[in-house]
Every structure is written in structure tokens, then in C-alpha cells.
């Protein structure tokens, strides 16, 4: 089955600290796409970062970076210098092969950033 | 800016009613999706469409149908609403294989 697992339902971090959110996935394909999405209290879902499986280099977007371990099927998100505005639900998602556009999500991690 | 617009932000319907949730995107995207979001369950795919009049079942299609007669519009239909369909519904669109853009969501309550 093509699934995404987020094992941390809730996490918290102090402002300016670093936090890592975990994600594992399952696919038998070698080419696929991985994403992290953020859903703040406003409910508007927005893309945080994207990784193509054939690229060995980990993607980075400002304070957000990923640790992509293809063999382990792991795709964790690191948020550096956490800000109050990072408080949100974070969803890991993937398109499990190049033969589909089906986008599959995990169950989400609720992140609370404290002052 | 890409816009994905869902017709209602909040909706209350009665059990047994036929319910239409409408979604419109303005970026000429091939793909459109309907998800259901419930606490602890994440986003579960109901249906997605990869072209006009083309659709594919997601993980939880039972009790739902969809319609895509025009590229920009993707409708989710609850044939006979039931209380277990009370949920948040999210529409999204994408151009393969780029990021998906989401609407604001419709919180549907079936009473």
C-alpha cells in the first residue's frame, strides 16, 4: 500500500529553537515526489518544501530543510529558528510514482511554538 | 496568484439531502482533488480528476460522486448526506507534478 505515516501527533518548541518533524512513507517505486504542507489556524494549506526522489541533495527553503533518506523511506522536516507564525498543522505528502498525479497525505503533526 | 475557490465556507444540511460542493480554479490545472479532513486522520483522498470528464477513486469514495464537465470546475456530490459525512472538505488543484493549491475548505455539518 502507498501510505504516509507521521508518528508525532503533537509537538512543541520554544521560539528560536529547532524542531524536527518525522515522516515515513511506503512505495515500491523508485521515482516519486515528496512534500511538506503547512495548515495554520486560518485553514489555508500552503506548500513548505518539495523533494524529488531522484535528487540526493536535501531540499532547503530558508529556515526549512529536509532530511531525505531514500533507503529508509524517511522524509523529516527541520524547522530552524522557530517563530510564533510556524504554529500550525504540518502534513507530509507524496505522489508515489511518476505514473500518477495522486497526492497522498499523512495524518499530520500539530506544532505549537511557545514564546 | 493561483486561486482555488470553494463555494461555501460553512454548510449545514439535513440527513438524506443531496449536497453539492463546488470548487473552481483559475490556473488551467489538469488535476483537481477532493479531500476530507478529520482530526487524527489527516487528509483522505475522496476522488481526483486528471482531465475533463476523467476521474479516479481515492481511498474513501463510498457515498460520494464527482463531476468535472469543465476544466476549471470540480464538484463533489453527496448523494444522500449522512451524519458520518460531517467533516471539513478541501479541494485542491495542481499541474503535474508541481505543488497542489488548496481552497479554504468547507466545513459541512449534517444534522
Coordinates of N, CA, C and O in Angstrom, one line a residue, chain A residues 100-105, chain B residues 32-37 41-49 56-62 64 74 90 92:
Chain A
X100 N 1.4 8.6 -11.9 CA 0.2 9.1 -11.3 C 0.4 10.5 -10.8 O 1.5 11.0 -10.6
X101 N -0.7 11.3 -10.7 CA -0.7 12.6 -10.0 C -1.4 12.5 -8.7 O -1.6 13.6 -8.1
X102 N -1.7 11.3 -8.2 CA -2.4 11.2 -7.0 C -1.6 11.6 -5.8 O -0.4 11.2 -5.6
X103 N -2.1 12.5 -5.0 CA -1.3 13.1 -3.9 C -1.9 12.6 -2.6 O -3.1 12.7 -2.3
X104 N -1.0 11.9 -1.8 CA -1.4 11.2 -0.6 C -0.8 11.9 0.6 O 0.4 12.2 0.6
X105 N -1.6 12.0 1.6 CA -1.2 12.8 2.8 C -1.1 11.9 4.0 O -1.8 10.8 4.1
Chain B
X32 N -7.4 18.0 -10.3 CA -8.2 18.5 -9.2 C -8.5 17.4 -8.3 O -8.7 16.2 -8.7
X33 N -8.6 17.8 -7.0 CA -8.7 16.8 -5.9 C -9.8 17.2 -4.9 O -10.0 18.4 -4.7
X34 N -10.5 16.2 -4.3 CA -11.3 16.4 -3.2 C -10.8 15.5 -2.0 O -10.6 14.3 -2.2
X35 N -10.5 16.2 -0.9 CA -10.1 15.5 0.3 C -11.1 15.8 1.4 O -11.8 16.8 1.5
X36 N -11.1 14.9 2.4 CA -11.8 15.0 3.6 C -10.8 15.1 4.7 O -9.9 14.2 4.8
X37 N -11.0 16.1 5.6 CA -10.0 16.2 6.7 C -10.8 16.0 8.0 O -11.7 16.7 8.4
X41 N -7.0 11.9 11.5 CA -7.0 11.0 10.3 C -6.3 11.7 9.1 O -6.1 11.2 8.0
X42 N -5.9 13.0 9.3 CA -5.3 13.7 8.2 C -6.2 14.0 7.1 O -7.4 14.2 7.2
X43 N -5.6 14.1 5.9 CA -6.4 14.4 4.6 C -6.6 13.0 3.9 O -5.6 12.4 3.6
X44 N -7.8 12.6 3.7 CA -8.0 11.4 3.0 C -8.6 11.8 1.6 O -9.6 12.5 1.5
X45 N -8.1 11.1 0.6 CA -8.5 11.4 -0.8 C -9.8 10.8 -1.1 O -9.9 9.5 -0.9
X46 N -10.8 11.6 -1.5 CA -12.1 11.0 -1.9 C -12.1 10.6 -3.4 O -12.3 9.5 -3.8
X47 N -11.8 11.6 -4.2 CA -11.7 11.5 -5.7 C -10.7 12.4 -6.2 O -10.4 13.5 -5.6
X48 N -10.0 12.1 -7.3 CA -9.3 13.1 -8.0 C -9.6 13.0 -9.5 O -10.0 11.9 -10.0
X49 N -9.4 14.1 -10.2 CA -9.6 14.1 -11.7 C -8.4 14.6 -12.4 O -7.8 15.6 -11.9
X56 N -10.7 9.4 -10.9 CA -10.2 8.2 -10.3 C -10.6 8.2 -8.8 O -10.6 9.2 -8.1
X57 N -11.0 7.0 -8.3 CA -11.4 6.9 -6.9 C -10.2 7.1 -6.0 O -9.1 6.6 -6.4
X58 N -10.4 7.7 -4.9 CA -9.4 7.8 -3.9 C -9.5 6.7 -2.9 O -10.0 5.6 -3.2
X59 N -9.2 7.0 -1.6 CA -9.2 6.0 -0.6 C -10.6 5.8 0.0 O -10.9 4.8 0.6
X60 N -11.5 6.9 0.0 CA -12.8 6.8 0.6 C -13.9 7.3 -0.3 O -14.6 8.3 0.0
X61 N -14.1 6.7 -1.4 CA -15.1 7.2 -2.4 C -16.6 6.9 -2.0 O -17.5 7.5 -2.6
X62 N -16.8 6.0 -1.1 CA -18.2 5.5 -0.8 C -19.0 6.6 -0.3 O -18.7 7.4 0.6
X64 N -19.9 9.2 -2.1 CA -19.6 10.4 -2.8 C -19.6 10.1 -4.3 O -19.3 9.0 -4.7
X74 N -14.7 21.5 -10.4 CA -14.8 20.1 -9.9 C -15.8 20.0 -8.8 O -15.6 20.7 -7.8
X90 N -11.8 19.7 1.6 CA -10.8 20.5 1.0 C -10.6 20.1 -0.5 O -10.5 19.0 -0.9
X92 N -8.4 20.9 -4.1 CA -7.1 21.3 -4.5 C -6.9 21.1 -6.0 O -7.7 20.3 -6.6

